[in-house]
Short mmCIF file of C-alpha atoms (C1' of nucleotides) in Angstrom, two decimals:
data_model
loop_
_atom_site.label_atom_id
_atom_site.label_comp_id
_atom_site.label_asym_id
_atom_site.label_seq_id
_atom_site.Cartn_x
_atom_site.Cartn_y
_atom_site.Cartn_z
CA MET S 1 45.96 103.85 -6.40
CA ALA S 2 44.65 100.57 -5.18
CA ARG S 3 41.98 99.02 -7.50
CA ARG S 4 39.20 101.55 -6.64
CA GLY S 5 35.85 100.41 -8.02
CA VAL S 6 37.57 96.79 -9.39
CA THR S 7 35.79 94.37 -7.20
CA GLY S 8 37.56 91.33 -8.14
CA GLY S 9 38.95 88.80 -5.26
CA PRO S 10 42.34 88.70 -4.26
CA GLY S 11 45.03 86.55 -6.01
CA THR S 12 43.28 87.07 -9.37
CA GLY S 13 45.06 88.89 -11.92
CA LEU S 14 44.25 92.61 -12.32
CA VAL S 15 43.76 92.18 -16.20
CA ASP S 16 41.60 89.30 -15.78
CA GLU S 17 39.52 91.70 -13.39
CA LEU S 18 39.35 94.68 -15.75
CA ALA S 19 38.81 91.91 -18.81
CA ALA S 20 35.81 90.67 -16.93
CA VAL S 21 34.28 94.26 -15.83
CA LEU S 22 34.93 95.27 -19.74
CA ARG S 23 33.19 92.01 -20.99
CA GLU S 24 30.06 92.39 -18.64
CA ARG S 25 29.67 96.12 -19.50
CA ILE S 26 29.75 95.05 -23.31
CA TYR S 27 27.18 92.37 -22.81
CA SER S 28 24.89 94.35 -20.82
CA GLY S 29 24.84 97.07 -23.71
CA ARG S 30 26.54 99.74 -21.62
CA TYR S 31 29.41 99.92 -24.11
CA PRO S 32 27.04 99.66 -27.30
CA SER S 33 28.30 98.09 -30.51
CA GLY S 34 30.77 100.30 -32.30
CA ALA S 35 31.37 102.75 -29.29
CA ARG S 36 34.60 103.79 -28.86
CA LEU S 37 36.68 102.72 -25.77
CA PRO S 38 38.82 105.78 -24.70
CA GLN S 39 41.69 104.29 -22.50
CA GLU S 40 42.11 107.50 -20.39
CA ASN S 41 38.79 107.69 -19.35
CA LEU S 42 38.27 104.16 -18.60
CA ALA S 43 41.25 103.82 -16.56
CA ALA S 44 40.48 106.79 -14.48
CA GLU S 45 36.89 105.48 -14.14
CA LEU S 46 38.06 101.97 -13.17
CA GLY S 47 40.89 103.56 -10.80
CA VAL S 48 43.58 101.78 -12.55
CA SER S 49 46.49 102.82 -15.12
CA ARG S 50 46.40 102.49 -18.53
CA THR S 51 49.01 99.46 -18.50
CA PRO S 52 46.82 96.85 -17.33
CA LEU S 53 43.71 98.13 -19.19
CA ARG S 54 45.61 98.04 -22.33
CA GLU S 55 46.38 94.35 -21.67
CA ALA S 56 42.45 93.73 -21.12
CA LEU S 57 41.52 95.30 -24.24
CA ARG S 58 44.17 93.11 -25.82
CA VAL S 59 42.22 89.97 -24.13
CA LEU S 60 38.91 91.06 -25.24
CA GLU S 61 40.29 91.72 -28.98
CA GLN S 62 41.56 88.31 -28.94
CA GLU S 63 37.90 87.10 -28.01
CA GLY S 64 36.41 89.14 -30.88
CA LEU S 65 34.48 91.77 -28.60
CA VAL S 66 36.59 94.78 -29.45
CA ARG S 67 38.70 95.90 -32.29
CA VAL S 68 42.06 97.40 -31.63
CA THR S 69 43.26 99.54 -34.65
CA PRO S 70 46.86 100.78 -34.44
CA GLY S 71 46.59 104.60 -34.07
CA GLN S 72 42.92 104.70 -32.94
CA GLY S 73 42.33 102.87 -30.03
CA ALA S 74 39.78 100.10 -29.36
CA ARG S 75 36.14 100.16 -30.45
CA VAL S 76 33.53 97.67 -29.64
CA VAL S 77 33.07 95.28 -32.47
CA SER S 78 30.25 96.73 -34.83
CA GLY S 79 28.04 93.79 -36.30
CA ASP S 80 27.37 93.59 -39.69
CA VAL S 81 25.00 90.38 -40.81
CA ALA S 82 27.57 88.99 -42.89
CA THR S 83 30.04 88.55 -39.46
CA LEU S 84 26.96 87.52 -37.55
CA LEU S 85 26.42 84.71 -39.76
CA ALA S 86 30.08 83.47 -39.99
CA ALA S 87 30.13 83.71 -36.01
CA TYR S 88 26.80 81.54 -36.12
CA GLU S 89 28.37 79.21 -38.35
CA LEU S 90 31.23 78.42 -35.94
CA ARG S 91 28.68 78.17 -32.95
CA ALA S 92 26.78 75.63 -35.03
CA VAL S 93 29.48 73.08 -34.81
CA VAL S 94 31.16 74.00 -31.73
CA ASP S 95 27.31 73.85 -29.79
CA GLY S 96 26.92 70.65 -31.55
CA LEU S 97 30.31 69.16 -30.18
CA ALA S 98 29.63 70.53 -27.03
CA ALA S 99 26.12 68.79 -26.66
CA ARG S 100 27.93 65.52 -27.96
CA LEU S 101 30.61 65.48 -25.27
CA ALA S 102 28.25 66.81 -22.53
CA ALA S 103 26.08 63.78 -23.48
CA ARG S 104 29.05 61.48 -23.29
CA ALA S 105 30.26 62.83 -20.02
CA ARG S 106 26.86 62.17 -18.46
CA PRO S 107 26.56 64.73 -16.23
CA ALA S 108 25.79 64.44 -12.54
CA LEU S 109 22.19 64.92 -11.78
CA ALA S 110 22.90 68.28 -10.12
CA ARG S 111 24.19 69.70 -13.55
CA CYS S 112 21.24 68.33 -15.15
CA ARG S 113 19.31 70.19 -12.48
CA ASP S 114 21.08 73.43 -13.70
CA LEU S 115 19.93 72.89 -17.22
CA ARG S 116 16.31 72.45 -16.53
CA ARG S 117 16.24 75.22 -14.12
CA ILE S 118 17.93 77.52 -16.86
CA LEU S 119 14.92 76.31 -19.33
CA ALA S 120 12.38 76.89 -16.60
CA SER S 121 13.48 80.37 -16.27
CA GLN S 122 13.64 80.97 -19.93
CA ARG S 123 9.90 79.80 -20.29
CA ALA S 124 9.03 81.79 -17.52
CA ALA S 125 10.57 84.65 -19.75
CA LEU S 126 7.52 83.92 -22.16
CA ASP S 127 4.42 84.64 -20.14
CA PRO S 128 5.28 88.25 -19.35
CA TRP S 129 7.38 88.48 -22.70
CA SER S 130 10.84 89.83 -21.49
CA PRO S 131 13.41 89.67 -24.23
CA ARG S 132 16.12 90.70 -21.86
CA ALA S 133 15.42 87.81 -19.54
CA TYR S 134 14.98 85.24 -22.46
CA THR S 135 18.35 86.12 -24.24
CA GLY S 136 19.98 85.91 -20.55
CA ALA S 137 18.72 82.55 -19.98
CA ASN S 138 19.58 81.58 -23.50
CA VAL S 139 22.89 82.60 -23.14
CA ASP S 140 23.15 80.56 -19.83
CA PHE S 141 21.77 77.51 -21.45
CA HIS S 142 24.38 77.49 -24.25
CA GLU S 143 27.34 78.33 -22.21
CA GLN S 144 25.98 75.59 -19.52
CA ILE S 145 26.60 73.11 -22.24
CA LEU S 146 29.84 74.40 -23.11
CA HIS S 147 30.91 73.95 -19.31
CA LEU S 148 28.98 70.70 -19.36
CA SER S 149 31.22 69.46 -22.00
CA GLY S 150 34.23 69.61 -19.87
CA ASN S 151 36.64 70.53 -22.79
CA GLU S 152 38.38 73.75 -21.89
CA PHE S 153 38.80 74.71 -25.74
CA LEU S 154 35.23 74.91 -26.03
CA VAL S 155 34.70 76.91 -22.77
CA ALA S 156 37.18 79.23 -24.55
CA GLU S 157 34.41 79.93 -27.41
CA ALA S 158 31.97 81.28 -24.99
CA PRO S 159 32.72 84.80 -25.94
CA VAL S 160 31.98 84.16 -29.59
CA LEU S 161 28.48 82.91 -28.20
CA ARG S 162 27.81 85.89 -26.05
CA MET S 163 28.94 88.30 -29.04
CA THR S 164 26.30 86.49 -31.36
CA ALA S 165 23.86 86.43 -28.53
CA GLN S 166 24.20 89.95 -26.65
CA VAL S 167 26.63 92.28 -28.61
CA PHE S 168 24.80 91.73 -31.72
CA ALA S 169 21.39 92.33 -29.77
CA PRO S 170 19.93 95.49 -31.76
CA VAL S 171 20.50 93.68 -35.16
CA ALA S 172 19.25 90.56 -33.77
CA LEU S 173 16.00 91.18 -32.15
CA VAL S 174 13.74 88.17 -30.73
CA ASP S 175 10.30 87.46 -31.13
CA PRO S 176 7.93 85.35 -28.67
CA ALA S 177 6.65 82.77 -31.33
CA ARG S 178 10.36 81.82 -32.31
CA ALA S 179 11.41 82.16 -28.57
CA GLN S 180 9.01 79.18 -28.07
CA ARG S 181 10.14 77.24 -30.91
CA ALA S 182 13.97 77.71 -29.73
CA ILE S 183 12.75 76.44 -26.08
CA ALA S 184 11.28 73.42 -27.37
CA GLU S 185 14.56 72.76 -29.32
CA HIS S 186 16.62 73.51 -26.37
CA GLU S 187 14.33 70.92 -24.31
CA ALA S 188 15.01 68.37 -26.66
CA ILE S 189 18.81 68.90 -26.42
CA ALA S 190 18.63 68.71 -22.68
CA THR S 191 16.77 65.39 -22.89
CA ALA S 192 19.16 63.90 -25.43
CA ILE S 193 22.18 65.02 -23.06
CA GLU S 194 20.42 63.57 -20.00
CA ALA S 195 19.92 60.48 -22.09
CA GLY S 196 23.44 60.28 -23.08
CA HIS S 197 22.60 60.10 -26.71
CA GLU S 198 25.72 61.79 -28.20
CA ASP S 199 24.42 61.70 -31.83
CA ASP S 200 21.17 62.95 -31.28
CA ALA S 201 22.44 65.72 -28.94
CA GLU S 202 25.24 66.85 -31.55
CA ARG S 203 22.32 66.61 -34.37
CA LEU S 204 19.73 68.71 -32.46
CA ALA S 205 22.29 71.32 -31.27
CA ARG S 206 23.73 71.82 -34.49
CA ALA S 207 20.25 72.06 -36.33
CA HIS S 208 19.11 74.40 -33.51
CA ILE S 209 21.92 77.04 -34.60
CA GLN S 210 21.52 76.11 -38.36
CA ALA S 211 17.90 77.13 -38.37
CA THR S 212 18.71 80.51 -36.86
CA ILE S 213 21.48 80.82 -39.85
CA ASP S 214 18.85 79.91 -42.30
CA GLU S 215 16.30 82.47 -40.84
CA LEU S 216 18.92 85.19 -40.63
CA ARG S 217 20.22 84.30 -44.16
CA ALA S 218 16.66 84.40 -45.49
CA GLU S 219 15.75 87.44 -43.82
CA HIS S 220 18.91 89.39 -45.09
CA ASP S 221 18.83 88.22 -48.70
CA ASP S 222 14.90 89.50 -48.47
CA ALA S 223 15.55 92.54 -46.86
CA ALA S 224 18.37 93.72 -48.57
CA PRO S 225 16.82 94.29 -51.88
CA THR S 226 13.77 95.85 -50.55
CA PRO S 227 14.06 96.91 -46.94
CA ARG S 228 10.76 97.50 -46.42
CA ASP S 229 10.26 95.26 -43.44
CA SER S 230 12.92 96.91 -41.23
CA THR S 231 11.17 95.79 -37.86
CA ALA S 232 11.54 91.71 -39.14
CA SER S 233 12.58 89.73 -36.03
CA GLY S 234 15.78 88.05 -35.73
CA PRO S 235 17.25 84.76 -34.34
CA ALA S 236 15.80 83.28 -31.11
CA SER S 237 18.57 81.05 -30.38
CA MET U 1 64.74 102.45 -28.70
CA ALA U 2 63.17 101.93 -32.57
CA ARG U 3 62.41 98.42 -32.91
CA ARG U 4 65.76 97.00 -33.21
CA GLY U 5 65.52 93.37 -34.13
CA VAL U 6 61.90 93.45 -35.02
CA THR U 7 61.42 93.28 -38.98
CA GLY U 8 57.65 93.83 -39.18
CA GLY U 9 56.47 96.01 -42.03
CA PRO U 10 55.45 99.59 -41.23
CA GLY U 11 51.87 100.68 -40.38
CA THR U 12 51.33 97.60 -38.14
CA GLY U 13 51.17 97.65 -34.45
CA LEU U 14 54.36 96.97 -32.75
CA VAL U 15 52.24 94.22 -30.69
CA ASP U 16 51.06 92.38 -33.48
CA GLU U 17 54.67 92.13 -34.73
CA LEU U 18 55.89 90.93 -31.57
CA ALA U 19 53.17 88.58 -31.54
CA ALA U 20 54.10 87.16 -34.61
CA VAL U 21 57.66 86.68 -33.70
CA LEU U 22 57.14 85.03 -30.44
CA ARG U 23 54.49 82.85 -32.39
CA GLU U 24 56.91 81.84 -34.98
CA ARG U 25 59.66 81.13 -32.31
CA ILE U 26 57.19 79.07 -30.18
CA TYR U 27 56.07 77.13 -33.50
CA SER U 28 59.80 76.47 -34.59
CA GLY U 29 60.52 74.86 -31.25
CA ARG U 30 63.18 77.75 -30.37
CA TYR U 31 60.96 78.26 -27.08
CA PRO U 32 59.86 74.77 -26.20
CA SER U 33 56.98 73.72 -24.66
CA GLY U 34 56.79 74.54 -21.06
CA ALA U 35 59.67 77.03 -21.14
CA ARG U 36 59.68 80.09 -19.25
CA LEU U 37 59.22 83.53 -21.16
CA PRO U 38 61.07 86.22 -19.02
CA GLN U 39 59.97 89.50 -20.05
CA GLU U 40 63.31 91.52 -19.15
CA ASN U 41 65.22 88.93 -21.35
CA LEU U 42 62.87 89.05 -24.31
CA ALA U 43 62.36 92.95 -24.38
CA ALA U 44 66.00 93.47 -24.47
CA GLU U 45 66.57 90.77 -27.16
CA LEU U 46 63.78 91.99 -29.21
CA GLY U 47 64.84 95.69 -28.65
CA VAL U 48 61.61 96.74 -27.15
CA SER U 49 60.15 97.77 -23.87
CA ARG U 50 58.31 95.44 -21.53
CA THR U 51 54.87 97.18 -22.24
CA PRO U 52 54.26 96.15 -25.62
CA LEU U 53 55.50 92.81 -25.18
CA ARG U 54 53.38 91.93 -22.10
CA GLU U 55 50.41 92.85 -24.65
CA ALA U 56 51.99 90.47 -26.95
CA LEU U 57 51.98 87.80 -24.37
CA ARG U 58 48.49 88.51 -23.40
CA VAL U 59 47.34 87.91 -27.29
CA LEU U 60 49.17 84.59 -27.24
CA GLU U 61 47.70 83.48 -24.05
CA GLN U 62 44.27 83.96 -25.61
CA GLU U 63 45.33 82.03 -28.60
CA GLY U 64 46.45 79.08 -26.09
CA LEU U 65 50.07 79.37 -26.79
CA VAL U 66 51.38 80.55 -23.61
CA ARG U 67 49.85 80.51 -19.92
CA VAL U 68 50.27 83.87 -17.84
CA THR U 69 50.29 82.86 -14.34
CA PRO U 70 49.71 85.74 -12.38
CA GLY U 71 52.78 86.56 -10.50
CA GLN U 72 54.83 84.09 -12.26
CA GLY U 73 54.95 85.45 -15.56
CA ALA U 74 54.28 83.56 -19.04
CA ARG U 75 55.16 80.14 -20.11
CA VAL U 76 54.50 78.15 -23.19
CA VAL U 77 51.85 75.68 -22.81
CA SER U 78 52.97 72.24 -21.83
CA GLY U 79 50.98 69.69 -23.32
CA ASP U 80 49.55 66.61 -21.57
CA VAL U 81 47.77 64.18 -23.65
CA ALA U 82 44.38 65.20 -22.26
CA THR U 83 44.98 68.73 -23.31
CA LEU U 84 46.03 67.71 -26.65
CA LEU U 85 42.74 65.39 -27.10
CA ALA U 86 40.51 68.10 -26.14
CA ALA U 87 42.03 70.44 -28.66
CA TYR U 88 41.78 67.86 -31.44
CA GLU U 89 38.07 67.48 -30.66
CA LEU U 90 37.75 71.13 -31.41
CA ARG U 91 39.71 70.70 -34.44
CA ALA U 92 37.83 68.01 -35.79
CA VAL U 93 34.69 70.07 -36.05
CA VAL U 94 36.36 73.11 -36.86
CA ASP U 95 38.11 71.55 -39.74
CA GLY U 96 35.09 69.66 -40.80
CA LEU U 97 33.16 73.13 -41.08
CA ALA U 98 36.14 74.78 -42.76
CA ALA U 99 36.10 72.13 -45.43
CA ARG U 100 32.56 72.45 -45.85
CA LEU U 101 32.60 76.24 -46.52
CA ALA U 102 35.68 75.82 -48.64
CA ALA U 103 33.39 73.54 -50.88
CA ARG U 104 30.62 75.85 -50.97
CA ALA U 105 32.88 78.72 -51.74
CA ARG U 106 34.30 76.80 -54.78
CA PRO U 107 37.71 78.48 -54.31
CA ALA U 108 39.18 80.00 -57.66
CA LEU U 109 41.41 77.19 -59.84
CA ALA U 110 44.55 79.35 -58.52
CA ARG U 111 43.68 78.17 -54.74
CA CYS U 112 43.23 74.64 -55.59
CA ARG U 113 46.49 74.73 -57.23
CA ASP U 114 47.95 75.91 -53.88
CA LEU U 115 46.24 73.18 -52.19
CA ARG U 116 47.63 70.80 -54.69
CA ARG U 117 51.05 72.04 -54.47
CA ILE U 118 50.99 71.99 -50.69
CA LEU U 119 50.18 68.05 -51.01
CA ALA U 120 52.94 67.63 -53.49
CA SER U 121 55.36 69.06 -50.94
CA GLN U 122 53.93 66.94 -48.43
CA ARG U 123 54.45 63.95 -50.49
CA ALA U 124 57.62 64.97 -51.24
CA ALA U 125 58.63 64.98 -47.64
CA LEU U 126 57.87 60.98 -47.63
CA ASP U 127 60.88 60.00 -49.67
CA PRO U 128 63.52 61.21 -48.01
CA TRP U 129 61.31 61.01 -45.12
CA SER U 130 61.43 64.35 -43.34
CA PRO U 131 59.49 64.70 -40.26
CA ARG U 132 59.95 68.48 -40.30
CA ALA U 133 59.07 68.97 -43.74
CA TYR U 134 55.80 66.58 -43.31
CA THR U 135 54.76 68.59 -40.57
CA GLY U 136 55.28 71.93 -42.00
CA ALA U 137 53.44 70.82 -45.11
CA ASN U 138 50.55 69.36 -42.76
CA VAL U 139 50.22 72.58 -41.10
CA ASP U 140 50.07 74.53 -44.44
CA PHE U 141 47.44 72.19 -45.71
CA HIS U 142 44.98 72.45 -42.98
CA GLU U 143 45.74 76.23 -42.46
CA GLN U 144 45.12 76.74 -46.15
CA ILE U 145 41.68 75.11 -45.84
CA LEU U 146 40.62 77.48 -42.96
CA HIS U 147 41.50 80.55 -45.38
CA LEU U 148 39.66 78.84 -48.22
CA SER U 149 36.60 78.83 -45.84
CA GLY U 150 36.38 82.80 -46.01
CA ASN U 151 35.24 82.68 -42.36
CA GLU U 152 37.32 84.84 -40.21
CA PHE U 153 36.19 83.29 -36.88
CA LEU U 154 37.64 79.77 -38.47
CA VAL U 155 40.81 81.58 -39.31
CA ALA U 156 41.21 82.60 -35.70
CA GLU U 157 41.15 79.17 -34.84
CA ALA U 158 44.66 78.63 -36.46
CA PRO U 159 46.70 78.92 -33.32
CA VAL U 160 44.87 75.79 -31.92
CA LEU U 161 45.65 73.77 -35.15
CA ARG U 162 49.12 75.01 -35.00
CA MET U 163 49.40 74.15 -31.24
CA THR U 164 48.42 70.73 -31.88
CA ALA U 165 50.74 70.10 -34.55
CA GLN U 166 53.72 71.82 -33.14
CA VAL U 167 53.91 73.07 -30.05
CA PHE U 168 52.97 69.67 -28.59
CA ALA U 169 55.17 67.98 -31.47
CA PRO U 170 57.46 65.86 -28.85
CA VAL U 171 54.67 64.15 -27.57
CA ALA U 172 53.30 63.41 -30.83
CA LEU U 173 55.81 62.12 -33.27
CA VAL U 174 54.97 61.15 -36.59
CA ASP U 175 55.55 57.86 -38.41
CA PRO U 176 56.04 57.42 -42.20
CA ALA U 177 53.15 54.86 -42.35
CA ARG U 178 50.57 56.95 -40.80
CA ALA U 179 51.65 59.88 -42.61
CA GLN U 180 51.02 58.37 -46.00
CA ARG U 181 47.59 57.44 -44.69
CA ALA U 182 46.99 60.92 -43.72
CA ILE U 183 48.16 62.23 -46.88
CA ALA U 184 45.91 60.00 -48.84
CA GLU U 185 43.02 61.51 -46.74
CA HIS U 186 44.14 65.13 -47.64
CA GLU U 187 43.94 64.25 -50.89
CA ALA U 188 40.58 63.03 -50.62
CA ILE U 189 39.42 66.23 -48.76
CA ALA U 190 41.06 68.44 -51.52
CA THR U 191 39.17 66.41 -54.24
CA ALA U 192 35.95 66.99 -52.49
CA ILE U 193 36.54 70.65 -52.00
CA GLU U 194 37.23 71.25 -55.45
CA ALA U 195 34.21 69.22 -56.60
CA GLY U 196 32.31 71.33 -54.19
CA HIS U 197 30.91 68.30 -52.55
CA GLU U 198 30.17 70.05 -48.97
CA ASP U 199 28.96 66.79 -47.04
CA ASP U 200 31.53 64.96 -48.33
CA ALA U 201 34.32 67.37 -47.66
CA GLU U 202 33.03 67.95 -44.07
CA ARG U 203 32.69 64.38 -43.55
CA LEU U 204 36.20 63.50 -44.71
CA ALA U 205 37.81 66.40 -42.74
CA ARG U 206 36.15 65.64 -39.74
CA ALA U 207 36.98 61.68 -39.79
CA HIS U 208 40.44 62.70 -40.55
CA ILE U 209 41.12 64.40 -37.52
CA GLN U 210 38.90 61.77 -35.50
CA ALA U 211 40.91 59.00 -36.71
CA THR U 212 43.94 60.91 -35.13
CA ILE U 213 41.79 61.28 -31.90
CA ASP U 214 41.25 57.56 -31.70
CA GLU U 215 44.68 56.69 -32.29
CA LEU U 216 46.04 58.82 -29.60
CA ARG U 217 43.42 57.58 -27.38
CA ALA U 218 44.12 53.98 -28.02
CA GLU U 219 47.75 54.87 -27.50
CA HIS U 220 47.42 56.62 -24.60
CA ASP U 221 45.23 54.06 -22.81
CA ASP U 222 47.35 51.61 -23.96
CA ALA U 223 50.35 53.38 -22.76
CA ALA U 224 49.21 54.42 -19.53
CA PRO U 225 49.00 51.04 -17.60
CA THR U 226 52.26 49.53 -19.17
CA PRO U 227 54.43 52.23 -20.49
CA ARG U 228 56.67 49.82 -22.12
CA ASP U 229 56.17 51.08 -25.56
CA SER U 230 57.52 54.43 -25.04
CA THR U 231 58.58 54.99 -28.57
CA ALA U 232 55.14 54.73 -29.73
CA SER U 233 54.36 57.18 -32.55
CA GLY U 234 51.64 59.78 -32.26
CA PRO U 235 49.09 61.42 -34.72
CA ALA U 236 50.05 61.91 -38.34
CA SER U 237 47.57 64.86 -39.12
"C1'" DT C 1 28.93 132.21 -47.23
"C1'" DC C 2 31.64 128.41 -48.23
"C1'" DT C 3 36.09 126.14 -48.26
"C1'" DC C 4 40.72 125.58 -47.15
"C1'" DC C 5 44.16 126.00 -44.04
"C1'" DC C 6 46.66 126.09 -39.60
"C1'" DA C 7 47.09 125.59 -34.77
"C1'" DA C 8 45.78 123.60 -30.57
"C1'" DC C 9 43.92 119.84 -28.25
"C1'" DG C 10 43.31 114.98 -27.04
"C1'" DC C 11 44.73 110.42 -27.70
"C1'" DT C 12 47.20 106.67 -28.35
"C1'" DG C 13 51.71 104.14 -28.16
"C1'" DT C 14 56.12 103.23 -26.05
"C1'" DA C 15 59.34 103.80 -22.64
"C1'" DT C 16 61.14 104.25 -17.93
"C1'" DC C 17 60.43 104.01 -13.00
"C1'" DC C 18 59.07 102.03 -8.25
"C1'" DA C 19 57.04 98.60 -5.11
"C1'" DG C 20 55.66 93.65 -4.22
"C1'" DT C 21 56.89 88.92 -4.33
"C1'" DA C 22 58.51 84.60 -6.00
"C1'" DT C 23 62.86 82.36 -6.61
"C1'" DT C 24 67.23 80.68 -5.68
"C1'" DC C 25 71.55 80.24 -3.71
"C1'" DG C 26 74.15 79.75 0.59
"C1'" DA C 27 74.61 78.95 5.27
"C1'" DC C 28 73.32 76.63 9.37
"C1'" DG C 29 71.55 72.86 12.11
"C1'" DC C 30 70.37 68.11 12.52
"C1'" DG T 1 75.47 64.09 4.19
"C1'" DC T 2 70.81 65.87 4.13
"C1'" DG T 3 67.03 68.72 5.01
"C1'" DT T 4 65.71 73.53 6.25
"C1'" DC T 5 65.71 78.41 7.17
"C1'" DG T 6 66.89 83.04 5.51
"C1'" DA T 7 68.55 86.49 2.91
"C1'" DA T 8 70.05 88.36 -1.71
"C1'" DT T 9 68.36 88.51 -6.27
"C1'" DA T 10 65.85 88.92 -10.07
"C1'" DC T 11 61.40 89.16 -12.01
"C1'" DT T 12 56.66 90.38 -12.53
"C1'" DG T 13 52.95 93.70 -11.74
"C1'" DG T 14 51.44 98.45 -11.97
"C1'" DA T 15 52.09 103.61 -12.33
"C1'" DT T 16 53.82 107.44 -14.41
"C1'" DA T 17 56.17 110.14 -17.81
"C1'" DC T 18 56.94 111.56 -22.69
"C1'" DA T 19 57.04 111.74 -27.81
"C1'" DG T 20 54.15 111.07 -32.18
"C1'" DC T 21 50.02 111.29 -34.50
"C1'" DG T 22 45.43 112.20 -35.60
"C1'" DT T 23 41.48 115.14 -34.92
"C1'" DT T 24 38.89 119.03 -34.47
"C1'" DG T 25 38.07 123.65 -34.17
"C1'" DG T 26 38.64 128.04 -35.56
"C1'" DG T 27 40.08 131.98 -38.62
"C1'" DA T 28 41.55 133.94 -43.02
"C1'" DG T 29 40.85 134.17 -47.66
"C1'" DA T 30 38.18 133.53 -52.11
#
DNA sequence: TCTCCCAACGCTGTATCCAGTATTCGACGC
DNA sequence: GCGTCGAATACTGGATACAGCGTTGGGAGA
């Protein structure tokens, strides 16, 4: 059976294609947090055998997107607040370093345009408030900075970024007010990168995530004893 | 065929056992940097089939220890200086954050004893100068801090740490003078953690790695135009 | 009616098998 | 003697087959 339903280009390994497809489906919410990922169904649906599929699941496991329990197969990671906080703590320093290296690299003007374009689309998601578009642009912004850093090890951390922003979306809903503040912080980060101010770029990027951590922790400590405010909004970064 | 030669305990998945064995063999230098990893030979040698072995190789690939090229199998990563520098840049902020969180967690006294015990063995590697013992204790020290942080995402970065310290060992030889200075820095970090000084712990830990980056970069820029000093020693952290 | 046990099912984990391709060794020509 | 072409080899990638285990639904007994 020859790759029915898998659209990846030639030359690229089938495992990577499968990993990309599954990643996208997890990000998009098609496989919600905590959902089982039965190998036979997925293999049949994707038109491949279980052998490469299992390797793809191992890749996603290492990326932190799924959890493979021996004897019980794979599940999409389910996110408690403590895990989310731990991931954000790593993101704070990773994003900070990425911003510093991006500022140091002094990206070509075209790349800066990309960053500004992402910011524009993110701002556009405010007027007719579209959480989905906002989150998408938000992920794009942070991921773009990772790429601008030119450091492959930082790029490899992208799945953690997407996990915090997209997989755990149900637990971390955004509200427009915080989104607006987040965008302002984004613009300050972009300005620092364009100006080549390494220290500012790192400090701002780290503080940006740290603000989210603080908010999330405050809400958690607040909501845990008396969960009356169950509709509380989550991080906007 | 029933796990001949694989010694992992029961209950744990075979893939994880294989990954652990291969990891250790790469760390120990049995599979040197750049070496091919033929699946058939390894499978026969480990007494398992190729199916779980391939999954284990995918795990190691995600950890950055091997590179799987489609159609050409897996090789141990080969380290040029640029890659090593990129990895150290990530380590600088990761180790810094780990030290901060370890200081915040205020580890139990027993854990502090462990840290001090590692430092003692590292210092013992100085008198009869044993680069191998030194590097081992060095890895233990940094890895211990990752665990003390209590952050699973930081612990997941341990392979990057071991890669920089052990896989790329040939390119980064240590010399006793730098080792002594590195140990002094380690002790300062340990003291800050025990005292619960978060800012000091992070600053010292990050500077510790940053010093290595600066030295390595200086040597590289120095050695590249006129490679007369080919015996130059590498980082000691 | 509730609980407990058992059997059937489904699924995972591993091994084996086949096709395609990169590599390498040897022979031939320059 | 050296470079190049080609065939044999060996290895990777993917599919399929089989064994073991967990789960679940139904039936019997209290």
